[in-house]
Coordinates of C-alpha atoms in Angstrom, one line a residue:
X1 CA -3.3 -12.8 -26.9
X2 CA -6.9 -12.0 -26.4
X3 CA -9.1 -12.9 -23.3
X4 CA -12.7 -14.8 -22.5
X5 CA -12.0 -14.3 -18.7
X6 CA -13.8 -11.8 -16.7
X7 CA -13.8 -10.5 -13.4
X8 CA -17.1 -9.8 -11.8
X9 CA -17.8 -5.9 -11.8
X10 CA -19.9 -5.6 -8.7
X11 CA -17.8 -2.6 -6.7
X12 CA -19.3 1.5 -6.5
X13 CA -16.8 4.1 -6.1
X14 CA -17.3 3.8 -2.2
X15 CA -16.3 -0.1 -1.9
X16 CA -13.0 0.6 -3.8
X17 CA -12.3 3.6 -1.5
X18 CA -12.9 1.5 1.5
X19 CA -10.7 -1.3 -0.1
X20 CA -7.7 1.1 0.4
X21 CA -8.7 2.5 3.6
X22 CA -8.3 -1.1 5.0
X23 CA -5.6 -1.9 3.1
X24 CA -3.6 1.0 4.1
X25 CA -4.7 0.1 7.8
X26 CA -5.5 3.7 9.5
X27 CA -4.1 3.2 12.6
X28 CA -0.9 1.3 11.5
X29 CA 0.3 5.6 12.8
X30 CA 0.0 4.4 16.0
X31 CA 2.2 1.2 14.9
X32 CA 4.8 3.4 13.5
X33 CA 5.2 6.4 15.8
X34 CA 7.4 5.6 18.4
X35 CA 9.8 4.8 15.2
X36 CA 9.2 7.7 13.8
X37 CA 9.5 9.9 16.2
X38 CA 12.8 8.6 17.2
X39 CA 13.9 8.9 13.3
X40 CA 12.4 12.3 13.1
X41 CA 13.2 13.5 16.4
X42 CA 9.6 14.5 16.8
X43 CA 8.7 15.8 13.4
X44 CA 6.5 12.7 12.6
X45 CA 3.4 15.1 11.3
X46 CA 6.3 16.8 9.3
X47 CA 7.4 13.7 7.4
X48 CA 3.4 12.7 6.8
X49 CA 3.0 16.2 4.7
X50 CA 6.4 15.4 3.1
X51 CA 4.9 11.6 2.6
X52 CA 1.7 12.8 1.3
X53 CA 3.0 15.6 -1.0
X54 CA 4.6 12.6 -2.7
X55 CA 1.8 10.4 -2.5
X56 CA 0.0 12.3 -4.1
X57 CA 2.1 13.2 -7.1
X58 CA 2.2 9.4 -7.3
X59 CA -1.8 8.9 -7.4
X60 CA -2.2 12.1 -10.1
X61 CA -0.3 9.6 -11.7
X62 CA -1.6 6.1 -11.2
X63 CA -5.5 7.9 -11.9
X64 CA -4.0 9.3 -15.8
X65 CA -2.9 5.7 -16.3
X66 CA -6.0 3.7 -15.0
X67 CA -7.8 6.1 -17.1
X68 CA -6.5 4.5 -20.4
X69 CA -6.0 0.8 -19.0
X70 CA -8.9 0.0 -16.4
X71 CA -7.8 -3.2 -15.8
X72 CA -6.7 -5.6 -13.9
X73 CA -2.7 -5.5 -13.3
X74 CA -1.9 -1.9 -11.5
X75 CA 1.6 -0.7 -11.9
X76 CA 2.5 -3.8 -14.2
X77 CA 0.2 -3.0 -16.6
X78 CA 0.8 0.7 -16.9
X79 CA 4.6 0.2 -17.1
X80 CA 3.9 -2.9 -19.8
X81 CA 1.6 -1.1 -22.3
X82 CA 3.1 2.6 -21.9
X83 CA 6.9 1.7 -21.8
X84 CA 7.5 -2.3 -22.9
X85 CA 6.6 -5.6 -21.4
X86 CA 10.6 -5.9 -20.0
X87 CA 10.0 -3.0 -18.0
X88 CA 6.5 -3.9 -17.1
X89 CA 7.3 -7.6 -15.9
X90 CA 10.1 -6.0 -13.4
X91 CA 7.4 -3.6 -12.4
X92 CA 5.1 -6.2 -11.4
X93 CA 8.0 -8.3 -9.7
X94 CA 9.0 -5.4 -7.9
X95 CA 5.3 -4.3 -6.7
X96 CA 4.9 -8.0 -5.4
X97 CA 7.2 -7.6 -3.0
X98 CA 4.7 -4.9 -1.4
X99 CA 1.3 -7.2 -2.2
X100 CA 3.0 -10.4 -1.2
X101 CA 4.2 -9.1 2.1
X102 CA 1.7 -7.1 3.4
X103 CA -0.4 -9.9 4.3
X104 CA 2.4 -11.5 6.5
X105 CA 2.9 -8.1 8.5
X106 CA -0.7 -8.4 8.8
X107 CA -0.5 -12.0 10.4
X108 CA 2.5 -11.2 12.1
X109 CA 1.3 -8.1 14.0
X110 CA -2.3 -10.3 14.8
X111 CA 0.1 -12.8 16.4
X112 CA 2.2 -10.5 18.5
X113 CA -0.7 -8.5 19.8
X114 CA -2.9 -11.1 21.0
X115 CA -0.3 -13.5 22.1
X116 CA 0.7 -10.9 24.6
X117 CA -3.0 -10.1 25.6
X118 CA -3.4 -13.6 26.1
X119 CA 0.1 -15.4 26.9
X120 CA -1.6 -19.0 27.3
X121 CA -2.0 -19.3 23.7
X122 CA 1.0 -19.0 21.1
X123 CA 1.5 -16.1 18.8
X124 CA 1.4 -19.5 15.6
X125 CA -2.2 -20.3 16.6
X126 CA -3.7 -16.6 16.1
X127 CA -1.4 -16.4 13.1
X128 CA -2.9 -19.5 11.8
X129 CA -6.4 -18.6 12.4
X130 CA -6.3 -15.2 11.0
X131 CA -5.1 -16.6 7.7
X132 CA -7.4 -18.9 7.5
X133 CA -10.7 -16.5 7.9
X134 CA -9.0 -13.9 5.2
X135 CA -8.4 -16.6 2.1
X136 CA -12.1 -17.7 2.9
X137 CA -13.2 -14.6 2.6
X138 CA -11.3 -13.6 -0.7
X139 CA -12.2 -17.2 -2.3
X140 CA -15.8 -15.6 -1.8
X141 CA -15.5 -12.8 -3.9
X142 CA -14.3 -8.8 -3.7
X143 CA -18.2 -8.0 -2.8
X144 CA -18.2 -9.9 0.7
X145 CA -14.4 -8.5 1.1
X146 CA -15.9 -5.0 0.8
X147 CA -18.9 -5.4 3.3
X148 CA -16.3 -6.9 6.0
X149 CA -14.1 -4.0 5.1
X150 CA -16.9 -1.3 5.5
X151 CA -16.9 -2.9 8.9
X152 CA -12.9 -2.6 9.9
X153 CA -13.4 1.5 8.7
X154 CA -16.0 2.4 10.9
X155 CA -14.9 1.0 14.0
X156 CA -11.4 2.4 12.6
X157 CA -12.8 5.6 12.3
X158 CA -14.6 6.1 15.5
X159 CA -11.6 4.4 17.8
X160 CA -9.2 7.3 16.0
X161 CA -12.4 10.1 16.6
X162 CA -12.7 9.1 20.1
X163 CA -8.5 9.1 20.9
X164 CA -8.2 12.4 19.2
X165 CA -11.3 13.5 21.6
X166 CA -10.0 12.2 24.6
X167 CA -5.9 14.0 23.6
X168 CA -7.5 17.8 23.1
X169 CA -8.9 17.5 26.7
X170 CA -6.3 15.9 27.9
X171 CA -4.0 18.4 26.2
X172 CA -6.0 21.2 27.1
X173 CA -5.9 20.2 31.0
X174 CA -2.0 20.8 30.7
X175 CA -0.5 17.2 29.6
X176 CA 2.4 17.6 27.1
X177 CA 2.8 20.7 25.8
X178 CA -0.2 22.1 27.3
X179 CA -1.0 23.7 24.2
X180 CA -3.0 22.7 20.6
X181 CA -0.9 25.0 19.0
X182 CA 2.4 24.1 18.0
X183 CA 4.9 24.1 15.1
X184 CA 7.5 21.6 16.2
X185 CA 5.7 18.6 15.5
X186 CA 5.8 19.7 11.6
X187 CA 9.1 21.6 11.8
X188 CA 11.5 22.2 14.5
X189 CA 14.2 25.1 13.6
X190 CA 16.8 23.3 16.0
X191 CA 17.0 20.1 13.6
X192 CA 17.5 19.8 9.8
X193 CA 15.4 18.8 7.3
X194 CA 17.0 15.6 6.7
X195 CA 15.4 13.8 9.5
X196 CA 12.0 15.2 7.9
X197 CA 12.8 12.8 5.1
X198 CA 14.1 9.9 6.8
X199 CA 10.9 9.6 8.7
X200 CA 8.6 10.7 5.1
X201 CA 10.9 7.4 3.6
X202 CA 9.7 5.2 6.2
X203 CA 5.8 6.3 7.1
X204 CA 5.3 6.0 2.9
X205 CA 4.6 2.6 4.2
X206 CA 1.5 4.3 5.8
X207 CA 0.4 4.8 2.5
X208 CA 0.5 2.0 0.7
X209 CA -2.6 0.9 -0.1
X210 CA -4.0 4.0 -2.1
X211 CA -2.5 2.4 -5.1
X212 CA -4.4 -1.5 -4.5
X213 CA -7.6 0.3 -5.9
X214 CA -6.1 0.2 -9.1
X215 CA -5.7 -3.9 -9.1
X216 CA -10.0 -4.1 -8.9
X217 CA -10.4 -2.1 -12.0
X218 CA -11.9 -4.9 -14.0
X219 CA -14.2 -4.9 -10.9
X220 CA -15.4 -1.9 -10.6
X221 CA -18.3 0.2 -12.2
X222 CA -17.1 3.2 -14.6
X223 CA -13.4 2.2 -13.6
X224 CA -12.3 5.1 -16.0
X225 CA -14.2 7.7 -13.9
X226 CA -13.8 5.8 -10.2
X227 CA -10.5 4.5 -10.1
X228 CA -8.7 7.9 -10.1
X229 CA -11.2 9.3 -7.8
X230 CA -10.6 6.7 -5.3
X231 CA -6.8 7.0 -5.8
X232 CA -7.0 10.7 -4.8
X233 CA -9.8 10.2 -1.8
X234 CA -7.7 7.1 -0.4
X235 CA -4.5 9.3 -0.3
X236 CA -6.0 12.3 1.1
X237 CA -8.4 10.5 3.8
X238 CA -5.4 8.4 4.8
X239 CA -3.1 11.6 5.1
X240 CA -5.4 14.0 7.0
X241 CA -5.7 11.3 9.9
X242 CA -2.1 10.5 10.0
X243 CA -1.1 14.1 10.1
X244 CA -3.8 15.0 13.2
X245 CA -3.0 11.8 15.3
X246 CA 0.9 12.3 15.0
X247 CA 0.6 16.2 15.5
X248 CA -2.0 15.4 18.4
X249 CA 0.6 12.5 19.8
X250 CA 3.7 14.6 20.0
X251 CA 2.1 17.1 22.0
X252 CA 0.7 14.1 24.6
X253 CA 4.4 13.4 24.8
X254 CA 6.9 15.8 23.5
X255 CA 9.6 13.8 25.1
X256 CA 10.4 11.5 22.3
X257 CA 13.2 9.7 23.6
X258 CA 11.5 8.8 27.0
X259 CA 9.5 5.9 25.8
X260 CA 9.9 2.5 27.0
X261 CA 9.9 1.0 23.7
X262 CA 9.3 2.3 20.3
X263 CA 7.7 0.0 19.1
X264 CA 5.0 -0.1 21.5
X265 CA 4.9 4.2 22.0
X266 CA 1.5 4.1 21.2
X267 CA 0.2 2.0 23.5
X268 CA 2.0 4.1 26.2
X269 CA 0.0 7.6 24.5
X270 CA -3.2 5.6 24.5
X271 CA -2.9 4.5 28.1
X272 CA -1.9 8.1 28.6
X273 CA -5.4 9.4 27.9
X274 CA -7.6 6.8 27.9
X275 CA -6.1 4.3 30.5
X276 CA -7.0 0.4 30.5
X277 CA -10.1 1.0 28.4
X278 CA -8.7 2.9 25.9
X279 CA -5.9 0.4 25.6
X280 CA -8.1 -2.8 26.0
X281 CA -10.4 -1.2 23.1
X282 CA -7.1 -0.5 20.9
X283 CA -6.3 -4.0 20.9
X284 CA -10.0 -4.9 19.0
X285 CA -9.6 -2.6 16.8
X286 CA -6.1 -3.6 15.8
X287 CA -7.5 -6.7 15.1
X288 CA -10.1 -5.4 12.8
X289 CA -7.7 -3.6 11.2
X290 CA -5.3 -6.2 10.8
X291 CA -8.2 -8.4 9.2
X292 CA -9.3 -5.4 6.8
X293 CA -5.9 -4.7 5.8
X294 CA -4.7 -8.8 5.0
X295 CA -8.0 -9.5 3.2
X296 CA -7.5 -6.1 0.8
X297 CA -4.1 -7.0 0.4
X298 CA -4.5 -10.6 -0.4
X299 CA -7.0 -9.3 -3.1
X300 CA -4.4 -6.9 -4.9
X301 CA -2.0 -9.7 -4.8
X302 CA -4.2 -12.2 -6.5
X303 CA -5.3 -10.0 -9.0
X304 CA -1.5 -8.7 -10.1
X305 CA -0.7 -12.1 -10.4
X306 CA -3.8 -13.2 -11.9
X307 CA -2.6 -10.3 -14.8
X308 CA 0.6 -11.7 -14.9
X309 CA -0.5 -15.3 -15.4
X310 CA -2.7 -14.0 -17.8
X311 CA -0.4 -12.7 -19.9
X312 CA 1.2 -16.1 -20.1
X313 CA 4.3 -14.2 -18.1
X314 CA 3.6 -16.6 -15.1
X315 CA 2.2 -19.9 -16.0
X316 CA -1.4 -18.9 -17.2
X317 CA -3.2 -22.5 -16.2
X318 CA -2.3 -21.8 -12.8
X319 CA -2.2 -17.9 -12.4
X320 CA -4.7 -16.8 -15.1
X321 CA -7.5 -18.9 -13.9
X322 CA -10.7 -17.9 -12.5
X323 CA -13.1 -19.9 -10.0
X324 CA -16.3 -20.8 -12.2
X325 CA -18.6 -19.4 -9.0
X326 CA -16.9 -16.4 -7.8
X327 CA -14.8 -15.2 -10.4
X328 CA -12.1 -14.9 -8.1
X329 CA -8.5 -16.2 -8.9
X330 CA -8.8 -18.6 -6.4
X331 CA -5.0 -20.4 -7.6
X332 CA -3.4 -17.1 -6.4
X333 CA -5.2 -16.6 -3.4
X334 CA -4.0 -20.0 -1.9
X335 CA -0.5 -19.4 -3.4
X336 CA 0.1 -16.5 -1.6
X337 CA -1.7 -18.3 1.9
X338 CA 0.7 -20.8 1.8
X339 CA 3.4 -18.7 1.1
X340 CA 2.0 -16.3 4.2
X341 CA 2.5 -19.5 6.3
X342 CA 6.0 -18.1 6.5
X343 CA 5.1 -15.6 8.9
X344 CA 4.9 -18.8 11.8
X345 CA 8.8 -18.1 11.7
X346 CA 9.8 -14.7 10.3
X347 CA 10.4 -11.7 12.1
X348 CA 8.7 -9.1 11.6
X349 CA 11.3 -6.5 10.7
X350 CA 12.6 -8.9 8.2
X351 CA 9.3 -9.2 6.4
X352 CA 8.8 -5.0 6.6
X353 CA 11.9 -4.5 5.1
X354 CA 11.0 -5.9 1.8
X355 CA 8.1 -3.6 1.1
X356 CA 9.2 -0.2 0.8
X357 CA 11.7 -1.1 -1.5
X358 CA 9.2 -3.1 -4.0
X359 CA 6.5 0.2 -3.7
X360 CA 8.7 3.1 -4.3
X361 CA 10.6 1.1 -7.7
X362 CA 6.2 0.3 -8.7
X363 CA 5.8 4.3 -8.0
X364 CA 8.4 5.3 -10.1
X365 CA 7.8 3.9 -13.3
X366 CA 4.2 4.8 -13.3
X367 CA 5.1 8.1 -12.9
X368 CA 7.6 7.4 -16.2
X369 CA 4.8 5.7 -17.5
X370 CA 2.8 8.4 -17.9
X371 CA 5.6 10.4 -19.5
X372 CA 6.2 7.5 -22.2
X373 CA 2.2 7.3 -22.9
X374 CA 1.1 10.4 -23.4
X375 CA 3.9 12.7 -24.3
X376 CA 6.0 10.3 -26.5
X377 CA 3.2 7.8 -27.7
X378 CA 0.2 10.3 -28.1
X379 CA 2.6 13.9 -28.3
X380 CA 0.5 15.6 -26.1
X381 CA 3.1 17.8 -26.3
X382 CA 1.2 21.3 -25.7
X383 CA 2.2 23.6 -22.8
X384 CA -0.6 21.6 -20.9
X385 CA 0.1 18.4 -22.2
X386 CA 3.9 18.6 -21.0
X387 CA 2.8 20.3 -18.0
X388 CA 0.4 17.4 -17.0
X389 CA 2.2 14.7 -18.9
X390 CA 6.1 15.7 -18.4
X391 CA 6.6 18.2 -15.4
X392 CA 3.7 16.6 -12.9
X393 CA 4.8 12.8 -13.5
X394 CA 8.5 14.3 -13.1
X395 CA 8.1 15.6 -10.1
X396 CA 6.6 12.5 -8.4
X397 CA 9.4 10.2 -10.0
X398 CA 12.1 12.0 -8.3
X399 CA 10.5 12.5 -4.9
X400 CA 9.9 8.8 -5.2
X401 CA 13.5 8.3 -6.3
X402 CA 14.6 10.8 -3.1
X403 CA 12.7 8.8 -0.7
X404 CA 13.9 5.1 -2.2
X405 CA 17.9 5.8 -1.8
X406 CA 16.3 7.6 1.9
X407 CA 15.7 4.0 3.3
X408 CA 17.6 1.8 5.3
X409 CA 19.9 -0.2 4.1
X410 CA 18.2 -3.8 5.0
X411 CA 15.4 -2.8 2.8
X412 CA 18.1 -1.3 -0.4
X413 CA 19.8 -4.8 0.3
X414 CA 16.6 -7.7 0.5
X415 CA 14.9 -5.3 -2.3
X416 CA 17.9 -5.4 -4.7
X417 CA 18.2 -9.1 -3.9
X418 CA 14.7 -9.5 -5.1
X419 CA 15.0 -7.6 -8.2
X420 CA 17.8 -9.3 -9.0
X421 CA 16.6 -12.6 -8.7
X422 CA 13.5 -10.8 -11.0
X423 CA 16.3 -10.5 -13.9
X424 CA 17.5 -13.5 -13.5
X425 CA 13.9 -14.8 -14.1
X426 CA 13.1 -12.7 -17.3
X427 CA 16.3 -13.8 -19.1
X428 CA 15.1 -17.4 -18.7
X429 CA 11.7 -16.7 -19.8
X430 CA 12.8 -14.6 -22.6
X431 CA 15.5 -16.8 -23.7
X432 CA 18.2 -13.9 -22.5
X433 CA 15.8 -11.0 -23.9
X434 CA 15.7 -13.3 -27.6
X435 CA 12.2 -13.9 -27.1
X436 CA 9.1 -10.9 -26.8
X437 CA 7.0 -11.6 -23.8
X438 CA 3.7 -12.4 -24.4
X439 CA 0.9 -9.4 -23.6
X440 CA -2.5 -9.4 -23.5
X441 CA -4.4 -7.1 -26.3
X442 CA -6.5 -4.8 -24.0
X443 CA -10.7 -4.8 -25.2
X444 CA -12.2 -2.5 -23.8
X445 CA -15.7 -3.9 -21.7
X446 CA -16.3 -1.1 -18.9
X447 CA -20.1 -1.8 -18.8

């Protein structure tokens, strides 16, 4: 099945690398850390190297395969064309999980935050608000996304510049540890490496959002050459910071058991050095975060959809349809709004516990999908070839595999639920795997 429908190619190499920034929500380590640090028992920076190492075999990855397909569909696509459209349809159902969910953490945490700044107004109406502005803005197109998400980064960047400021004086006048250097917060000898993983399993959340560049590669200039740039600067921007606020944090307050709440640690480390200010200014930026991260990750989910409908693996007249205007896939944007309505009742551990699951399974395959592609299909089968095409993609398939069976059980449980119910859905539309699935015959227009 061949295709007349474009998407508008309007974004540089910067505007996709910004894209994941705000998807992956900088200072969503402040969100985590008191978690973290409980589940870690203080080796938080420790986990983000473990987290990143993985990441990053997982991006090496994701770049060799939106090299050969630069379009539209991320992890669905790659797992479709390289290994078969079974495999790639669970792919995509699996990966929706992260892109469908994200935007209701995003709503959820808006709510929370400013319902308890301001208690007169319930959490339902911010919620309500917030998802309101972010469909308006994707309906508009990827290129007004991008300028508000340029935005969210730099005040991003320069709240996380000025907290890690304010914690080496703070430090250095004898809080905490009293000292910038200190191996503990990467490695303690007194605790096993096990906890190192359990909090790398859960602070991969962190990173998702390096791999929503790929969904934009139909929008994108020279998608073959900026797509697997982005994937790498995305995962190594994101990692530096997370590694220097949480290594900075711990020595604030070594004492990772003493706080209040978890959940709200960071607000206690803020106050710590920066007092009401600090905190009062943490709250705005959270909310320009928040923003930045729904609107990217409404966009990645329209667009994996939009693949998928495209396809004719989800009803094309709905899901593969384009606004005449914008060239945005306006159907799936306003699916997945009304779907985000659920966040006016669901908790927000609930709705985190899906996402992990969904990622790491998406992860995985690429990583297999690279092995399938070039080694079996194309027999690059040299000592380089099996070295970048076998051992590399290997390697990030089993750490991926290592930290999926790593996380808690609520998310193995709602994730295999999901999958399951996946299954269920592709013998019906297959006709109990009678039927080939329809798949769209790449051309190739990267102008």
């Amino acid at each position: 099945m061949k295709y007349d429908t474009q998407l508008s190619r309007s974004l540089s190499l910067s505007s996709v690398v910004v894209f994941g920034l705000a998807f992956m929500a900088l200072t969503t380590v402040f969100s985590t850390y008191g978690i973290a640090s409980q589940l870690s028992h203080g080796m938080v920076a420790g986990s983000y190297i473990l987290a990143l190492i993985v990441m990053l075999f997982t991006a090496y990855s994701y770049g060799q395969m939106a090299k050969e397909y630069p379009i539209s569909g991320s992890a669905y696509t790659y797992a479709q064309k390289a290994i078969n459209p079974f495999v790639g349809f669970l792919v995509g159902w699996s990966i929706l999980m992260d892109y469908l969910f994200i935007p209701m953490v995003n709503y959820l945490l808006f709510g929370i935050f400013f319902s308890a700044a301001i208690p007169g107004v319930p959490p339902q109406v911010w919620i309500t608000g917030l998802l309101i502005l972010v469909t308006l803005v994707n309906i508009r197109g990827v290129k007004l996304a991008a300028g508000a998400n340029m935005i969210v980064i730099v005040f991003s960047v320069l709240f996380l510049l000025i907290f890690c400021i304010l914690s080496i004086k703070s430090i250095l006048q004898g809080t905490g540890t009293g000292t910038l250097f200190n191996i503990e917060p990467f490695f303690n000898p007194d605790e096993t490496f096990s906890l190192i993983v359990a909090g790398a399993a859960l602070l991969c959340f962190s990173f998702l959002g390096f791999d929503s560049v790929t969904a934009f590669a139909e929008e994108t200039v020279n998608p073959k050459k900026n797509i697997p740039r982005s994937l790498i600067l995305v995962t190594l921007i994101g990692g530096f910071i997370f590694i220097v606020v949480s290594y900075l944090s711990h020595n604030l307050w070594p004492d990772y058991m003493s706080f209040s709440n978890p959940d709200s640690a960071a607000y206690e480390i803020i106050g710590l050095v920066g007092g009401n200010v600090l905190s009062t200014t943490f709250l705005v930026v959270t909310a320009f975060v928040v923003f930045g991260s729904a609107t990217a990750s409404l966009a990645s989910a329209s667009r994996v959809l939009f693949a998928m409908g495209r396809d004719g693996q989800l009803p094309e007249k709905f899901f593969g349809k384009l606004h005449k205007k914008y060239k945005t896939p306006v159907n799936n944007i306003l699916l997945i709004s009304c779907l985000s309505l659920s966040a006016l009742f669901l908790s927000l551990t609930l709705v985190a516990s899906f996402i992990n699951f969904g990622a790491f399974l998406a992860f995985i395959f690429v990583n297999i999908s690279v092995i399938f592609l070039f080694f079996r299909r194309k027999k690059e089968r040299s000592f380089k070839g099996i070295a970048l095409y076998v051992v590399v993609p290997l390697i990030g398939a089993l750490l991926d595999l290592w930290l999926l069976i790593n996380l808690d059980k609520y998310s193995l449980i709602l994730g295999s639920v999901w999958f399951v119910l996946g299954v269920v859905y592709l013998l019906f539309l297959t006709k109990g795997f009678r039927t080939r699935l329809p798949e769209i015959q790449y051309e190739e227009n990267i102008s």
